[in-house]
PDB file of C-alpha atoms in Angstrom:
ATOM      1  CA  UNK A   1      23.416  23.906-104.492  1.00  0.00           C
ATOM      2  CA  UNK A   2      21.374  26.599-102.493  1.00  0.00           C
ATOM      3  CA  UNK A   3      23.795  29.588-100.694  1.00  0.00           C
ATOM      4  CA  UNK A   4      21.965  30.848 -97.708  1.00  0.00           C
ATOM      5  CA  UNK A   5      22.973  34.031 -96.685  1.00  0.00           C
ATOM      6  CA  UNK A   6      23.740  34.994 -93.183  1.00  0.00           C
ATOM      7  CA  UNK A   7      20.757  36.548 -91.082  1.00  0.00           C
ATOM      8  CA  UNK A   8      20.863  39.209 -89.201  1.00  0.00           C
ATOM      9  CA  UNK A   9      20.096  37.283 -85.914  1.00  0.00           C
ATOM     10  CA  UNK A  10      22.886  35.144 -86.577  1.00  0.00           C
ATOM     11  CA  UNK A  11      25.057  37.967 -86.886  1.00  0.00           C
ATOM     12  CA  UNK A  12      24.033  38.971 -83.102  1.00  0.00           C
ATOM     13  CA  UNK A  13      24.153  35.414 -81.809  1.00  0.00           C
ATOM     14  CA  UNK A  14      27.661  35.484 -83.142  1.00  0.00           C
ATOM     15  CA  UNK A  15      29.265  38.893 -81.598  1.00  0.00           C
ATOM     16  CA  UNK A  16      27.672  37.326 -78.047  1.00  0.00           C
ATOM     17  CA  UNK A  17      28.933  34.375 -77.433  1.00  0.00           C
ATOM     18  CA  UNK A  18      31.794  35.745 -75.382  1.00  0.00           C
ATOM     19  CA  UNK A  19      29.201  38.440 -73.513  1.00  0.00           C
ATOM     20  CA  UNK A  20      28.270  35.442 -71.182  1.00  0.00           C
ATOM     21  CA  UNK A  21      31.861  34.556 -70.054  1.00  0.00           C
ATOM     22  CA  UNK A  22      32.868  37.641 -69.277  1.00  0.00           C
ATOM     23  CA  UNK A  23      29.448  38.496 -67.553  1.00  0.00           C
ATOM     24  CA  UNK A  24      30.328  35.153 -65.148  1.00  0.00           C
ATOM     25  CA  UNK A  25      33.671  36.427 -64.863  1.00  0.00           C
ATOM     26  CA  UNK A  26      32.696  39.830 -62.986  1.00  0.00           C
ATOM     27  CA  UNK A  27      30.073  38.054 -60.821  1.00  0.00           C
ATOM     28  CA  UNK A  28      32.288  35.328 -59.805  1.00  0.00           C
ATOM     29  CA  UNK A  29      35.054  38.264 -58.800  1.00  0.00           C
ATOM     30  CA  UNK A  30      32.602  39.754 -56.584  1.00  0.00           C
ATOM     31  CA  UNK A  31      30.673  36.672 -55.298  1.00  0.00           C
ATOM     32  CA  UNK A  32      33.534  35.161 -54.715  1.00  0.00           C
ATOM     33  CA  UNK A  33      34.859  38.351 -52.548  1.00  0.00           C
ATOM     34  CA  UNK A  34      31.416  38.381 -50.507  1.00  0.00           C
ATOM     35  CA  UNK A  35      32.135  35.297 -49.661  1.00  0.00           C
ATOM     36  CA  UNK A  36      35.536  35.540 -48.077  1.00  0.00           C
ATOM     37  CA  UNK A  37      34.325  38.881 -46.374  1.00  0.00           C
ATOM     38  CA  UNK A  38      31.513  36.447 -45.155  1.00  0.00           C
ATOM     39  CA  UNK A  39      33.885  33.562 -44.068  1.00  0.00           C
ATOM     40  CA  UNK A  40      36.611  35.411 -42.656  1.00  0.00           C
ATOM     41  CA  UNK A  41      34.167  38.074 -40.513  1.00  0.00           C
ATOM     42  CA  UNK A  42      31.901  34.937 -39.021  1.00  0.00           C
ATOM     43  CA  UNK A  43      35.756  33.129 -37.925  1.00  0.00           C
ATOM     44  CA  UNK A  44      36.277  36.522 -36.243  1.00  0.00           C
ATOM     45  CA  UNK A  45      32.486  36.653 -34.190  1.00  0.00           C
ATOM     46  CA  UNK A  46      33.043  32.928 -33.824  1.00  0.00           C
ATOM     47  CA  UNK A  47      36.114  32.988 -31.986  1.00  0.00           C
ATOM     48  CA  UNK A  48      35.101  36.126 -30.123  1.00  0.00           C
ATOM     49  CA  UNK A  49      31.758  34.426 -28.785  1.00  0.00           C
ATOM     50  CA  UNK A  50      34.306  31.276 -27.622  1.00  0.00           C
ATOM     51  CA  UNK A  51      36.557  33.893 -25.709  1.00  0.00           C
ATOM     52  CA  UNK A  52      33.460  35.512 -24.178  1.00  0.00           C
ATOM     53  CA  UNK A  53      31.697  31.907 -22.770  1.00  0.00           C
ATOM     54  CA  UNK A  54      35.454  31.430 -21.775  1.00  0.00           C
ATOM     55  CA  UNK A  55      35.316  34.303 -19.598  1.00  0.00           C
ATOM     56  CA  UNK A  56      32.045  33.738 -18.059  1.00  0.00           C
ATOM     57  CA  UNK A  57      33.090  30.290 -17.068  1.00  0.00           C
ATOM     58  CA  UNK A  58      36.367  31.544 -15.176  1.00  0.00           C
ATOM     59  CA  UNK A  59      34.345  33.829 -13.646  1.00  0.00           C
ATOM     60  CA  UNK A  60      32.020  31.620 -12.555  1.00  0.00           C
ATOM     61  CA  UNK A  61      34.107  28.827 -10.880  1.00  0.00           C
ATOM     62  CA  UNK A  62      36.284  31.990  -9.495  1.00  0.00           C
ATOM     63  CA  UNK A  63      32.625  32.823  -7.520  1.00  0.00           C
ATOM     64  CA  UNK A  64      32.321  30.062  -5.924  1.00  0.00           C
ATOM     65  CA  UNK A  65      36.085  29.063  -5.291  1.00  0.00           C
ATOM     66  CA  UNK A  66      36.353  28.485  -1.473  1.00  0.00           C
ATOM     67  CA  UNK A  67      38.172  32.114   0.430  1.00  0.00           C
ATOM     68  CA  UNK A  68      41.165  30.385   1.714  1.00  0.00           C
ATOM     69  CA  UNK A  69      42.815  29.510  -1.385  1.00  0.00           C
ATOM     70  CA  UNK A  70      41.336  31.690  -3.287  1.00  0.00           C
ATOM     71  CA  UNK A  71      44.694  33.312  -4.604  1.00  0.00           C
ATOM     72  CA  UNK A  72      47.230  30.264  -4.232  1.00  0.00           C
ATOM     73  CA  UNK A  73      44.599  27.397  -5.854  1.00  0.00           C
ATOM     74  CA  UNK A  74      41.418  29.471  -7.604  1.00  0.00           C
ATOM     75  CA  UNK A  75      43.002  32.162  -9.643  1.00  0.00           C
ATOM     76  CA  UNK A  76      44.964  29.355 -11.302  1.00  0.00           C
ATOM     77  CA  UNK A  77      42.075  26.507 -11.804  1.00  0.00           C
ATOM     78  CA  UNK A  78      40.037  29.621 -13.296  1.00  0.00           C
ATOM     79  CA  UNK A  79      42.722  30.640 -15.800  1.00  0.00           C
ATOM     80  CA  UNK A  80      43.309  26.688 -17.194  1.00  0.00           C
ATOM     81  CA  UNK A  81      39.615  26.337 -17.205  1.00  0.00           C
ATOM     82  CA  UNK A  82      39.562  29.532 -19.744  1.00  0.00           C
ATOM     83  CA  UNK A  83      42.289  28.037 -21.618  1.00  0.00           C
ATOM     84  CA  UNK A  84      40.649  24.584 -21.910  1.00  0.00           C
ATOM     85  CA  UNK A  85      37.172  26.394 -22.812  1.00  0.00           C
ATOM     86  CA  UNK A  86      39.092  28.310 -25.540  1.00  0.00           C
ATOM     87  CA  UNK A  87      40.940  25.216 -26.936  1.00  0.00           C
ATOM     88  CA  UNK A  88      37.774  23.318 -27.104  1.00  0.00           C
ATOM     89  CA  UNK A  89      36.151  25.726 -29.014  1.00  0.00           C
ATOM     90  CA  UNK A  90      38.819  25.132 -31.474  1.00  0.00           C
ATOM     91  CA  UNK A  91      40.561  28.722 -31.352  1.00  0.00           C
ATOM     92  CA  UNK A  92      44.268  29.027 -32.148  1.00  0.00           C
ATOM     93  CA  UNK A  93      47.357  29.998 -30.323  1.00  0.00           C
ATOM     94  CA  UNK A  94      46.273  30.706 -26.535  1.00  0.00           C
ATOM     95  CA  UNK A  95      47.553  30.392 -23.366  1.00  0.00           C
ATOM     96  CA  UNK A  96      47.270  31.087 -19.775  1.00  0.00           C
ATOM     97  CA  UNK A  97      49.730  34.119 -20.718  1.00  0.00           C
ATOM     98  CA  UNK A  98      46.258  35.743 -22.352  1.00  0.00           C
ATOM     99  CA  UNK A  99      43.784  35.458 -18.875  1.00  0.00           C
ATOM    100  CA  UNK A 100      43.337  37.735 -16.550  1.00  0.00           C
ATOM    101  CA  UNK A 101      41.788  37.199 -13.314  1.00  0.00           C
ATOM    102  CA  UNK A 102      41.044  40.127 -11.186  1.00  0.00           C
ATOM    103  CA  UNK A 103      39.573  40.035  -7.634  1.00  0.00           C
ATOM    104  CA  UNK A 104      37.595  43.279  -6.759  1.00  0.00           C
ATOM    105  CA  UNK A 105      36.495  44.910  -3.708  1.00  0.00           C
ATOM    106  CA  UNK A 106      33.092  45.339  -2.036  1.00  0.00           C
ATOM    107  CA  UNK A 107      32.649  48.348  -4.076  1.00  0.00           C
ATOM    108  CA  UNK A 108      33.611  46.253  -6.796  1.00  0.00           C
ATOM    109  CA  UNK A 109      36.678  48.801  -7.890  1.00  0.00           C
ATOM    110  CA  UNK A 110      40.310  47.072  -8.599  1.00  0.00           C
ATOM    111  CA  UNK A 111      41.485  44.661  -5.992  1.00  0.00           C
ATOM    112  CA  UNK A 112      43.927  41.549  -5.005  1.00  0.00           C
ATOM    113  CA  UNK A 113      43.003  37.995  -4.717  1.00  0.00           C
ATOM    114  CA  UNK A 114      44.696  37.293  -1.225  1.00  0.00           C
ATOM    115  CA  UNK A 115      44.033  34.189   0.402  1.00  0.00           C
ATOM    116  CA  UNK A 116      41.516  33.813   3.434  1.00  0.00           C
ATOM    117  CA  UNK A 117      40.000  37.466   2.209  1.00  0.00           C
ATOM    118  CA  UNK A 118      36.416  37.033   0.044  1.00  0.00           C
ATOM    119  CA  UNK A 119      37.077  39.840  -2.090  1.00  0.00           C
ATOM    120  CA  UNK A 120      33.313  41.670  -3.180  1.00  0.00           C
ATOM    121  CA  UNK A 121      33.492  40.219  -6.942  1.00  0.00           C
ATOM    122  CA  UNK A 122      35.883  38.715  -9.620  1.00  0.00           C
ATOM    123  CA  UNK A 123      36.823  39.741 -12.924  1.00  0.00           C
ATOM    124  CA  UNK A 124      38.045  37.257 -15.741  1.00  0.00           C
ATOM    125  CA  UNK A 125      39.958  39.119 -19.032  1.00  0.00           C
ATOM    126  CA  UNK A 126      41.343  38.165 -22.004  1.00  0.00           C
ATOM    127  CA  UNK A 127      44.381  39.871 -22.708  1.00  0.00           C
ATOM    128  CA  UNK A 128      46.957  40.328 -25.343  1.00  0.00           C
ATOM    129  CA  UNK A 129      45.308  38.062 -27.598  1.00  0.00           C
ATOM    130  CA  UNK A 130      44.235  39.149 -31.555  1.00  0.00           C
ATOM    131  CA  UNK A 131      42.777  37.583 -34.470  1.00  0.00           C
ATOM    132  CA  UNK A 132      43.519  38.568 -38.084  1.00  0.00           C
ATOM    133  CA  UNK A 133      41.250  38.776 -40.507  1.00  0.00           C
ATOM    134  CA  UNK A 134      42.100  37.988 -44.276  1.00  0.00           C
ATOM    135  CA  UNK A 135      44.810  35.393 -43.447  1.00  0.00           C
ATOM    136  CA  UNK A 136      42.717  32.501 -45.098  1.00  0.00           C
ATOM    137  CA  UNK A 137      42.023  34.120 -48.005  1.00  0.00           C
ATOM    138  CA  UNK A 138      44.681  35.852 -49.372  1.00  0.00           C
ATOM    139  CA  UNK A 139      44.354  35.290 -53.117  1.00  0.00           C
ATOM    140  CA  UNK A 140      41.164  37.805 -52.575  1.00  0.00           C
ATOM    141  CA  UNK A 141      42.317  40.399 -49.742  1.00  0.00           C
ATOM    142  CA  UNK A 142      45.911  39.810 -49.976  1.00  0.00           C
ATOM    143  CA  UNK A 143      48.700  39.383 -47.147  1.00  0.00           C
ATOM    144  CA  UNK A 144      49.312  43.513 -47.051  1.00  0.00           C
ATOM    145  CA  UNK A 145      45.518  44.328 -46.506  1.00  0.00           C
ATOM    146  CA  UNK A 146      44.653  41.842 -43.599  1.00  0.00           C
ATOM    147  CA  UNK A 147      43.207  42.938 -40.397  1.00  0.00           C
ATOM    148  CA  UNK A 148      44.481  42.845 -36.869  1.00  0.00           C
ATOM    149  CA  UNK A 149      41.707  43.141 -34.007  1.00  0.00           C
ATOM    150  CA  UNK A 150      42.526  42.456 -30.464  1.00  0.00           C
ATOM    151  CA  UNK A 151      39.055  41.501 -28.615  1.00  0.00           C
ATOM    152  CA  UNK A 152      39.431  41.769 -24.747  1.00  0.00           C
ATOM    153  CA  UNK A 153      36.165  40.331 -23.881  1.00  0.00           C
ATOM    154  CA  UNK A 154      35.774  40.172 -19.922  1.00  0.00           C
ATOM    155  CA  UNK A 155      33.293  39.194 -17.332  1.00  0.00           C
ATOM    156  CA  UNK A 156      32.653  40.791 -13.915  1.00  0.00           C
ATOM    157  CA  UNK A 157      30.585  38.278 -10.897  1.00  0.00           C
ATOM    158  CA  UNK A 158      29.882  38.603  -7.426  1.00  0.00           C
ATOM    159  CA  UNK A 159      31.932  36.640  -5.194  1.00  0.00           C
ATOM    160  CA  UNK A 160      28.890  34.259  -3.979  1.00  0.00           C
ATOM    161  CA  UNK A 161      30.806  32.016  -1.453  1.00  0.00           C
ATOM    162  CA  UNK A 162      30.065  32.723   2.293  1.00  0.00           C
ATOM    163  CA  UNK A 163      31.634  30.903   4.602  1.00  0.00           C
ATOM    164  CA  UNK A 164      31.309  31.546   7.985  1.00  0.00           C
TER     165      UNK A 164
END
């Protein structure tokens, strides 16, 4: 019977077979982070760019909403079609509570929707409304470290309705 002794490139192979697991180990941790950051930051731009086309299609049908009910029947049809807008795009927990609809003057400062007056412009908001950030992935970020941002994205149109 031979007796081979041990080389010495056995010897290496030997003390590194645990390198490679712990080597996947540290870039899973951090791969794993980038993509929650990744996730969790393109919900947040996602849901902001559904609030913004929200607003600009409130605005829009608030344009062109006849003068004489433009307070008692528009302001109202413009904030549901915001809410439906922002349902559809599949963001949670809004309401009618978190639209604003703002009729402006001629100079297109401040103003009142009042009915049987074309005010200069409109002005659709979102208000009191805020996503947080981290809540999906909280075995990475953690519930104490999440992120609260309140977008209030708005848009501003002419009034384009003339009657005579």
């Amino acid at each position: 019977m031979r007796c081979q002794l041990p080389t010495l490139s056995s010897k290496r192979t030997a003390r590194q077979h645990g390198g490679a697991a712990v080597e996947l180990a540290l870039i899973l941790i951090v791969l794993t982070t980038m993509m929650a950051g990744i996730f969790e930051f393109g919900r947040a731009f996602w849901y902001y760019d559904a609030l913004t086309k929200a607003t600009r299609d409130g605005a829009r049908m608030m344009s062109v909403s006849p003068k004489a009910t433009i307070s008692s029947v528009a302001v109202g049809l413009a904030k549901t079609q915001v809410v439906n807008s922002v349902i559809a795009a599949g963001v949670p927990a809004f309401g009618a509570a978190n639209v604003a609809v703002t009729c402006l003057t001629a100079a297109l400062a401040d103003g009142t929707c009042t009915d049987g007056t074309a005010p200069g412009g409109v002005r659709v908001q979102i208000t009191g409304y805020s996503i947080t950030i981290g809540q999906f992935v909280p075995f990475i970020i953690g519930s104490s470290t999440s992120y609260t941002a309140n977008p209030s994205p708005h848009t501003s149109m002419v009034y384009m309705l003339v009657e005579p």
